[in-house]
Tab-separated table of C-alpha atoms in Angstrom:
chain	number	residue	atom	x	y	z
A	45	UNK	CA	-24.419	23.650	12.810
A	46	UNK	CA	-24.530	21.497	9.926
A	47	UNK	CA	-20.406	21.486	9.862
A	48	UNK	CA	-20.555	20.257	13.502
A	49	UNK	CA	-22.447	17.627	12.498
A	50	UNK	CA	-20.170	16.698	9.509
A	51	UNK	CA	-17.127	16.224	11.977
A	52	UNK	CA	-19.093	14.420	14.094
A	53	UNK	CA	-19.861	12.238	11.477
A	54	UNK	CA	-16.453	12.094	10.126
A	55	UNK	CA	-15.453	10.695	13.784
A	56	UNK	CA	-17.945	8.160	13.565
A	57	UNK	CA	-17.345	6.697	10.297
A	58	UNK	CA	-13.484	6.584	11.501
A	59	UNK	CA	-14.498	5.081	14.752
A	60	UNK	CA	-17.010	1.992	13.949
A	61	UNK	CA	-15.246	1.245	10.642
A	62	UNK	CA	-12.439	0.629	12.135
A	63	UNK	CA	-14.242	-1.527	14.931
A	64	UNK	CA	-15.148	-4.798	12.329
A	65	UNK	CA	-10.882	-4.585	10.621
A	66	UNK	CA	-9.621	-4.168	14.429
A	67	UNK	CA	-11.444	-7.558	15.534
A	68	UNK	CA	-10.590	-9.524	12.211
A	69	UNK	CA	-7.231	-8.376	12.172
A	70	UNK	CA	-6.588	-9.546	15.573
A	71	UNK	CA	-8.437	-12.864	14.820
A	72	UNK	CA	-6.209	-13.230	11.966
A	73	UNK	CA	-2.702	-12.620	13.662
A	74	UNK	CA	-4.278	-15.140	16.503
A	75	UNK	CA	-4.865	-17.979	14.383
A	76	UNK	CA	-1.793	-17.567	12.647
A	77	UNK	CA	0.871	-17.439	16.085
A	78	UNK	CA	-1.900	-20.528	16.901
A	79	UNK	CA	-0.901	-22.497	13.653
A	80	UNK	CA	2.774	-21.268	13.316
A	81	UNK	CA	3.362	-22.868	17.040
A	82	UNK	CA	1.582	-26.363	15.386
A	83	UNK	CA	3.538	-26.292	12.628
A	84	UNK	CA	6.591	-24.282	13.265
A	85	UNK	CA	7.533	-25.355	9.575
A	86	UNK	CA	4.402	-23.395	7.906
A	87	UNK	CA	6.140	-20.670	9.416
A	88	UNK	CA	6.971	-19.167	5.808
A	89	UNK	CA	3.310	-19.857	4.401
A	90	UNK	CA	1.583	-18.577	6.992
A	91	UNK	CA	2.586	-15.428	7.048
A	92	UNK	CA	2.338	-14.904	3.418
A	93	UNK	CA	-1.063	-15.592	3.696
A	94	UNK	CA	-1.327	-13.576	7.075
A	95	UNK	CA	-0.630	-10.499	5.109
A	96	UNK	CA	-2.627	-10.912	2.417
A	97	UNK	CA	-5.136	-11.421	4.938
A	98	UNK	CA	-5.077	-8.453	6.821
A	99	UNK	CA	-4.458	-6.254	4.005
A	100	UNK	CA	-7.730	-7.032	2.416
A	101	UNK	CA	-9.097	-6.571	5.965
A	102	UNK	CA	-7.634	-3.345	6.502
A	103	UNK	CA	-9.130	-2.090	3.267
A	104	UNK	CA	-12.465	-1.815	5.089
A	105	UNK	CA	-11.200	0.189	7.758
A	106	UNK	CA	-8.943	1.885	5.426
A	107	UNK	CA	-12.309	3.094	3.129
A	108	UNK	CA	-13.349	4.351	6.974
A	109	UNK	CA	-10.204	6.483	7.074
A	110	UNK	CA	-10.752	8.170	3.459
A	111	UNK	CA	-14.365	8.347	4.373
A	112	UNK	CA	-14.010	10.869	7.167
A	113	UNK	CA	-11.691	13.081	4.895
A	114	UNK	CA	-14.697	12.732	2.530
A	115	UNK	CA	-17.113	13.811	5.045
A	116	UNK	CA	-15.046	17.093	7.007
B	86	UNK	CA	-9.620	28.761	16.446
B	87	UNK	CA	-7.309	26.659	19.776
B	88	UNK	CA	-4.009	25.763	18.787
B	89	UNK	CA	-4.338	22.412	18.485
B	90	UNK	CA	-6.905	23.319	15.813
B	91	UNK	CA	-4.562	25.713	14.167
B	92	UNK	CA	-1.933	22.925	13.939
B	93	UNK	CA	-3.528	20.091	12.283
B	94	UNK	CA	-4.683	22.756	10.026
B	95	UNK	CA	-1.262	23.898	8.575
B	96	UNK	CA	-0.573	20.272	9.064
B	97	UNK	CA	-3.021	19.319	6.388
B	98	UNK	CA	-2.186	22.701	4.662
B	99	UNK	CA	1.098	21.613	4.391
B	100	UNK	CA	0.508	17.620	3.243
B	101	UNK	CA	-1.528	18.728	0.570
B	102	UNK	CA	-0.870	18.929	-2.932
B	103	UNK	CA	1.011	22.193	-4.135
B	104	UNK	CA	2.886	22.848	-7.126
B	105	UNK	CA	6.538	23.016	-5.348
B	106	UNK	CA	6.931	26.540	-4.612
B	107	UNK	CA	3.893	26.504	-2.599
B	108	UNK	CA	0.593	27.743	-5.218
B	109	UNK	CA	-2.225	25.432	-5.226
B	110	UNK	CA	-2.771	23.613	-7.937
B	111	UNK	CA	-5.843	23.514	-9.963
B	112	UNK	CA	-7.500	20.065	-9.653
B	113	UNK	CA	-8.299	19.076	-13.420
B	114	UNK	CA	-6.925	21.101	-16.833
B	115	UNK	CA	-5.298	23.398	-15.403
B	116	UNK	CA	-1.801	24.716	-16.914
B	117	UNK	CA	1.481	21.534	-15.950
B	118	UNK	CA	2.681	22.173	-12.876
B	119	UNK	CA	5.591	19.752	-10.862
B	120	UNK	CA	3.789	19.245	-7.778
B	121	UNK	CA	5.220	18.562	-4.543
B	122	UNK	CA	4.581	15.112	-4.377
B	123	UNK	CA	5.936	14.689	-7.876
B	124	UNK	CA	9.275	16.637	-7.374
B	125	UNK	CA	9.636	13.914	-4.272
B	126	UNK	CA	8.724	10.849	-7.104
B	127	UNK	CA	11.799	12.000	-9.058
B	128	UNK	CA	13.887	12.097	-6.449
B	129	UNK	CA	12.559	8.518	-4.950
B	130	UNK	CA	13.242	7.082	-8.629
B	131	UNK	CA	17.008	8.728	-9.264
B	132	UNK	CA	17.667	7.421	-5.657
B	133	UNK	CA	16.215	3.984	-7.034
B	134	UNK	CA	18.285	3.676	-9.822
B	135	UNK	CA	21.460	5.170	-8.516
B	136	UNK	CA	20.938	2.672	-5.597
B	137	UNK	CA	20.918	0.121	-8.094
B	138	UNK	CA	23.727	1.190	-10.805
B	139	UNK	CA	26.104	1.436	-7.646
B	140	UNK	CA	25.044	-2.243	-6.352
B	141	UNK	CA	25.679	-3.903	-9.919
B	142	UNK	CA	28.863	-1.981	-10.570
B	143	UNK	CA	31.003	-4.870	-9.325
B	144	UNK	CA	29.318	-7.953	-9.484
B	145	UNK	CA	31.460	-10.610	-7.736
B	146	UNK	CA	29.926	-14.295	-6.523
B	147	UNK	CA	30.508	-13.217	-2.677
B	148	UNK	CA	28.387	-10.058	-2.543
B	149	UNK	CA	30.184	-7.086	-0.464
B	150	UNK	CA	28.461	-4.315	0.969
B	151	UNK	CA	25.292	-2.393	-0.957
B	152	UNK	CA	25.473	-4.912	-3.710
B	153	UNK	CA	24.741	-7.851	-1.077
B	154	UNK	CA	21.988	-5.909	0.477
B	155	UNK	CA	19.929	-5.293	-3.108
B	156	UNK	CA	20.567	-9.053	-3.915
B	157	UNK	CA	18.889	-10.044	-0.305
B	158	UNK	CA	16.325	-7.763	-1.453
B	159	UNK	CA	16.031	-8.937	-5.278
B	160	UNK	CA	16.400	-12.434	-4.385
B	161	UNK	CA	12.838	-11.901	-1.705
B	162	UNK	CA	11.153	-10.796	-4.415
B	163	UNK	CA	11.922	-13.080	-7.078
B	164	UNK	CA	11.764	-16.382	-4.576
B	165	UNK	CA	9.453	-14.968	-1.434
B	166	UNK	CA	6.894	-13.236	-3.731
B	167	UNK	CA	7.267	-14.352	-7.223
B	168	UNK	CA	7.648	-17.588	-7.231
B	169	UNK	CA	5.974	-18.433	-3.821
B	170	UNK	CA	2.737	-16.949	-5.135
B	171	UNK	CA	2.363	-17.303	-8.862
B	172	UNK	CA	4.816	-20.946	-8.554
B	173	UNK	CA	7.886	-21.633	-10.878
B	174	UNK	CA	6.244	-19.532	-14.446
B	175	UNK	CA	5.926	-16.617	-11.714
B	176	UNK	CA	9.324	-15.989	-12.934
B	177	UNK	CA	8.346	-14.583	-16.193
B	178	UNK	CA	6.758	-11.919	-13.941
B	179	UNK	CA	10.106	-10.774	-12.014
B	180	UNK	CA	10.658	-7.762	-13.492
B	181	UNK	CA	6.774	-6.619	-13.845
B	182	UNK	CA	6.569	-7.140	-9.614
B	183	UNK	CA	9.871	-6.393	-8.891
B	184	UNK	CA	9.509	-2.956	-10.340
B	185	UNK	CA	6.420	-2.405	-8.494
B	186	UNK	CA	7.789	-2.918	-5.174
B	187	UNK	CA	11.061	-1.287	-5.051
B	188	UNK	CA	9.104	2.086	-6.502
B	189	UNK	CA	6.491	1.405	-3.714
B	190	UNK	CA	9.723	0.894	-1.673
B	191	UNK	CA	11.294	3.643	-1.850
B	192	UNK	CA	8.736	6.479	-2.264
B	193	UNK	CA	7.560	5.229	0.941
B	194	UNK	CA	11.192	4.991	3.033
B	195	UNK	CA	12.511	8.359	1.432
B	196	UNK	CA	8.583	10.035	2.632
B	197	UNK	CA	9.897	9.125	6.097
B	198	UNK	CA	13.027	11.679	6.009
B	199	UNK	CA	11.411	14.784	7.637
B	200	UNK	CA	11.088	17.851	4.946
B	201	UNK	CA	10.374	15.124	2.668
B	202	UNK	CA	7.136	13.728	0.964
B	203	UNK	CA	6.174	10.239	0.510
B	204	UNK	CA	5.244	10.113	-3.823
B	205	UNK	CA	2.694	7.372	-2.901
B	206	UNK	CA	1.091	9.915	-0.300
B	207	UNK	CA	-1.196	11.040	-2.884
B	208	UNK	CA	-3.687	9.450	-5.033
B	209	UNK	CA	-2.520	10.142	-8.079
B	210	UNK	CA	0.065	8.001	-7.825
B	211	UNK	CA	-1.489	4.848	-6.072
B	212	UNK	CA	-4.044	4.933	-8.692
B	213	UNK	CA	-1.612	5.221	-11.820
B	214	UNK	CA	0.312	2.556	-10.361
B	215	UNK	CA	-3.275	0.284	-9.111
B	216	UNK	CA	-4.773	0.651	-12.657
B	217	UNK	CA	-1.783	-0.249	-13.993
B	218	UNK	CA	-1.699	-3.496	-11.964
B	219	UNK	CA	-5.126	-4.066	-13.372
B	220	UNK	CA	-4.652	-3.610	-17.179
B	221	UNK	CA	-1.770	-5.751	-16.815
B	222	UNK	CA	-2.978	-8.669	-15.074
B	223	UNK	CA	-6.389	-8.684	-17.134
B	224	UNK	CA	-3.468	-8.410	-20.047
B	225	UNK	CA	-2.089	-11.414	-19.137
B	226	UNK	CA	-5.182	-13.659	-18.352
B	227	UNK	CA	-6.587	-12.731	-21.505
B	228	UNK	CA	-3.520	-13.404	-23.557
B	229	UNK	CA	-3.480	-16.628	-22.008
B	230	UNK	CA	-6.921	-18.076	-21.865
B	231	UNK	CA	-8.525	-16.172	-24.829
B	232	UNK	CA	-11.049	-13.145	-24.067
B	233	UNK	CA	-13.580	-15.637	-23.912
B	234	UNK	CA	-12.152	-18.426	-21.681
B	235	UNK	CA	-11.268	-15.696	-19.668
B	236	UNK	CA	-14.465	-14.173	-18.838
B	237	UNK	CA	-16.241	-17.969	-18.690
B	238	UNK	CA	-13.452	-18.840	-15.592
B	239	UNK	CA	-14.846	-16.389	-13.456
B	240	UNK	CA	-18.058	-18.215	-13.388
B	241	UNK	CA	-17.720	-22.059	-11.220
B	242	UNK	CA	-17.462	-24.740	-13.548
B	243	UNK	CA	-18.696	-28.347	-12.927
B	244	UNK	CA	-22.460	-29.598	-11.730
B	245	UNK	CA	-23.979	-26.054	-10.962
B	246	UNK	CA	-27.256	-25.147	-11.881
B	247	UNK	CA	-27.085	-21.814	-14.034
B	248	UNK	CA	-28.813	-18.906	-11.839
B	249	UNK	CA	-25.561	-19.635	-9.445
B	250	UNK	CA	-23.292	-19.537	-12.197
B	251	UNK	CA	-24.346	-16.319	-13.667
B	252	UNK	CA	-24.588	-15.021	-9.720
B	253	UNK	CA	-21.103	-16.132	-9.079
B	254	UNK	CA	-19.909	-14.448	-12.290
B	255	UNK	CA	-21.615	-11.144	-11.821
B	256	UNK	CA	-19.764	-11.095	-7.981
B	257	UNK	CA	-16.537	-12.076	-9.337
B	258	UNK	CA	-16.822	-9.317	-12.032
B	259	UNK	CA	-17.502	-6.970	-9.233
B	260	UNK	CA	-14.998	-7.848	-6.830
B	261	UNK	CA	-12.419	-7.293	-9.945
B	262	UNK	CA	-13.219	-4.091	-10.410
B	263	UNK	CA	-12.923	-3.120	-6.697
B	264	UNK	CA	-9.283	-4.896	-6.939
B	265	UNK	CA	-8.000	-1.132	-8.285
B	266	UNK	CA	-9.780	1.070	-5.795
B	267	UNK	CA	-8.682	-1.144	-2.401
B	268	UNK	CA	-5.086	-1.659	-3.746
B	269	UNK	CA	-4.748	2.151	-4.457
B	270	UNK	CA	-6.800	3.455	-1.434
B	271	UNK	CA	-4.717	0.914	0.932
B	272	UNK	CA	-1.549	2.291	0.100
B	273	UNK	CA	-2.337	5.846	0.066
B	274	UNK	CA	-4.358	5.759	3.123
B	275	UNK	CA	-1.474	4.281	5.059
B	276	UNK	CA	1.176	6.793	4.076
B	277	UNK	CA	-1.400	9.513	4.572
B	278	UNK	CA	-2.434	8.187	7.637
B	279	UNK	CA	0.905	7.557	9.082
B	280	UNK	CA	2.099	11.342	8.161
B	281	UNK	CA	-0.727	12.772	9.734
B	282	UNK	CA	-0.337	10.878	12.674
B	283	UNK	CA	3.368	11.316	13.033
B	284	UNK	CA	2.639	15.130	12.144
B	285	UNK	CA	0.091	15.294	15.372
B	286	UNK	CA	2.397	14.169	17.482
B	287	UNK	CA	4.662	16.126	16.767
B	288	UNK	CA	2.624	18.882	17.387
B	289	UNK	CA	2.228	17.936	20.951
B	290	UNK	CA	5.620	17.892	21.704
B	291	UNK	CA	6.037	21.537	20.272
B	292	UNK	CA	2.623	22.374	22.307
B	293	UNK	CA	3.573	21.509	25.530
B	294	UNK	CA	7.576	22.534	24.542
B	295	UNK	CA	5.982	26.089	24.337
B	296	UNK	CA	3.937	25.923	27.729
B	297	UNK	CA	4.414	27.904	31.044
B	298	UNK	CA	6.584	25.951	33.748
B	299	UNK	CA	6.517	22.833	34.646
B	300	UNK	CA	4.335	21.746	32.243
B	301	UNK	CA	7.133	21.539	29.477
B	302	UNK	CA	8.281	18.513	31.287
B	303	UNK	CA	5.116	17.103	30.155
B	304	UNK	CA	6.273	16.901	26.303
B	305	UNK	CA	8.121	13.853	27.253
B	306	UNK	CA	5.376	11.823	27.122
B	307	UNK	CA	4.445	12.885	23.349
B	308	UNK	CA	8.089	12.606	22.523
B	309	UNK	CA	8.232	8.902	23.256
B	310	UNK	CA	5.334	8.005	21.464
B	311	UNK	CA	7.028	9.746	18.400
B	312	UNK	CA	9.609	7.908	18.736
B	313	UNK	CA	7.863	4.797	18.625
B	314	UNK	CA	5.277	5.658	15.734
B	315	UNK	CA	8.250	6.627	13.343
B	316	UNK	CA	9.989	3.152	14.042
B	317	UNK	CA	6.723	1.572	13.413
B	318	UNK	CA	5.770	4.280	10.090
B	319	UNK	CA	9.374	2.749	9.068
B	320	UNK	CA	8.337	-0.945	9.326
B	321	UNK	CA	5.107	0.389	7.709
B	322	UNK	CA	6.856	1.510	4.610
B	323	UNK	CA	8.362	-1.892	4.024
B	324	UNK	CA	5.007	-4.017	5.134
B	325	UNK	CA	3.063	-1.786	2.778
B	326	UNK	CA	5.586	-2.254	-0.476
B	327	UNK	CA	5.555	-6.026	0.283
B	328	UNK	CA	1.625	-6.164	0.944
B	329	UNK	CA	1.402	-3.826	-2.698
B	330	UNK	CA	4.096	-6.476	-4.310
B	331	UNK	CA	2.642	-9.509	-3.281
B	332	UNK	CA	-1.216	-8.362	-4.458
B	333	UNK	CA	0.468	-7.689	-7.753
B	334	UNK	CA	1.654	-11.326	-7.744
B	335	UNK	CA	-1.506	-12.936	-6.502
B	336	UNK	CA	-3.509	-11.109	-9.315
B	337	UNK	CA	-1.415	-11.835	-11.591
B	338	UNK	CA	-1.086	-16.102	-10.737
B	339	UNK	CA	-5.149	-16.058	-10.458
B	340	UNK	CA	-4.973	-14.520	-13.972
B	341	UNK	CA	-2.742	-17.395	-15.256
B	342	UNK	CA	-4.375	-19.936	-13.502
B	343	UNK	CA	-8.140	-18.509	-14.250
B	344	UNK	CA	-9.878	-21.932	-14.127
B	345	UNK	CA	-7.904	-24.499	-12.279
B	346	UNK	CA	-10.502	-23.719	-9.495
């Protein structure tokens, strides 16, 4: 019983962690095609920063992922 | 157990770590053992350098062949990460960053070939290489600013009243010491991830493969989607070597310019 519960719990940590990083990530990559067709010569700076954006986004979702591995 | 079940458990089985002829491997003082995962290292790193020895065997001004594609790729570094990030003394750094992401490179590309294991799929690597990151950029901002200027540029300078100050600092502190842990968990998470999930699929298309009738036609479907995760795993490899380069670089250009903010 208690190891049913455990996966289930693995499942959920998985599944809402990766909720928040899915909507910021996609906020993120929207701004950016938003700026780049502005300024069409940012092109290079933005997505620099675009990365370094989602990666530290995807960390969260990321400590999910390890989480549920944790928790099986 | 169903055999779905039975899959993703010799799946699992088979991406964890093993000494290379298949014994598990004690987790702490046991006896040296090359693990899987380090035999594949090794072979990522004589790949590296042969890669390279071949490229700067001839070195002519118009670039032929291998040796133009590792200058594209040394000149990215050096101008798209280096310098972009840490500005014109980010040079100084080349070699520190460069190293960093053609190992992070090519573990991850040569992890792709089937058979073969990524050497930043475990954590034993990502975390040798993240706390290495962090001893070296803490390195340099000390050497720099002084052990004390160092630790005072974490706090905000300028008209705030101290409480904040001594707030700010204690966050900053923190969120320096988490800069090991993300960087290492990021990468390994993604190769990890990206196996497993290449590994399930997989799985379906030998599944339905194996079923009664009609139904084999069925393993299309799964087939496809392989064939799309492993061209996006491969774009993966080289996002997550840049993403693990340019960190490097940004850590290392706050460290030189601790204070400026």
């Amino acid at each position: 019983m208690t190891g049913s519960l455990s996966v289930l719990g693995a499942g959920l940590a998985f599944g809402l962690g990766a909720i928040g990083p899915g909507l910021g990530i996609g906020l993120i990559a929207g701004k950016t095609v938003e700026a780049m067709a502005r300024q069409p010569e940012m092109a290079g700076r933005l997505q620099t920063t675009m990365f370094l954006g989602i990666a530290f986004t995807e960390a969260l979702a990321l400590i999910g992922f390890v989480l549920a591995f944790v928790l099986k | 157990m169903d055999p779905i079940g039975r899959g993703v458990e010799e799946l699992l089985h088979e991406l964890s770590v093993m000494s290379v002829n298949g014994h598990p491997v004690a987790p702490l003082g046991g006896p040296f053992v090359i693990t899987n995962y380090m035999f594949w290292l090794l072979v990522s790193l004589v790949v590296t350098v042969v890669f390279f020895m071949v490229a700067a065997r001839k070195a002519s001004l118009v670039p032929k062949g291998i040796a133009n594609v590792a200058e594209a790729a040394v000149e990215f570094v050096r101008d798209g990460i280096c310098i972009d990030v840490m500005g014109p003394e980010g040079k100084r750094y080349f070699p520190f960053v460069a190293t960093t992401f053609f190992f992070v490179l090519f573990n991850n590309v040569i992890g792709l070939i089937p058979g073969a294991k990524a050497g930043t799929g475990t954590m034993s690597t990502t975390v040798t290489w993240a706390v290495m990151v962090f001893v070296v950029y803490n390195y340099i901002g000390i050497a720099k600013h002084g052990f004390l200027g160092y630790m005072k540029s974490f706090a905000p300078s300028g008209k705030v009243p101290f409480v904040l100050k001594v707030y700010v600092w204690i966050l900053e502190v923190i969120s320096h010491l988490i800069r090991p842990l993300t960087l290492s968990v990021r990468l390994f998470a993604n190769m990890y991830a990206g196996h497993v999930t290449l590994g399930v699929f997989a799985l379906f298309v030998v599944l339905l493969g194996e079923a009664a009738g009609a139904a084999k036609v069925a393993a299309v479907l799964p087939l496809a989607v392989q064939i799309v995760m492993y061209a996006f795993e491969v774009f993966v490899a080289f996002i997550q070597a840049y993403v693990f380069a340019i960190l490097t670089a940004v850590y290392i250009g706050g460290a030189i310019h601790a204070g400026e903010h």
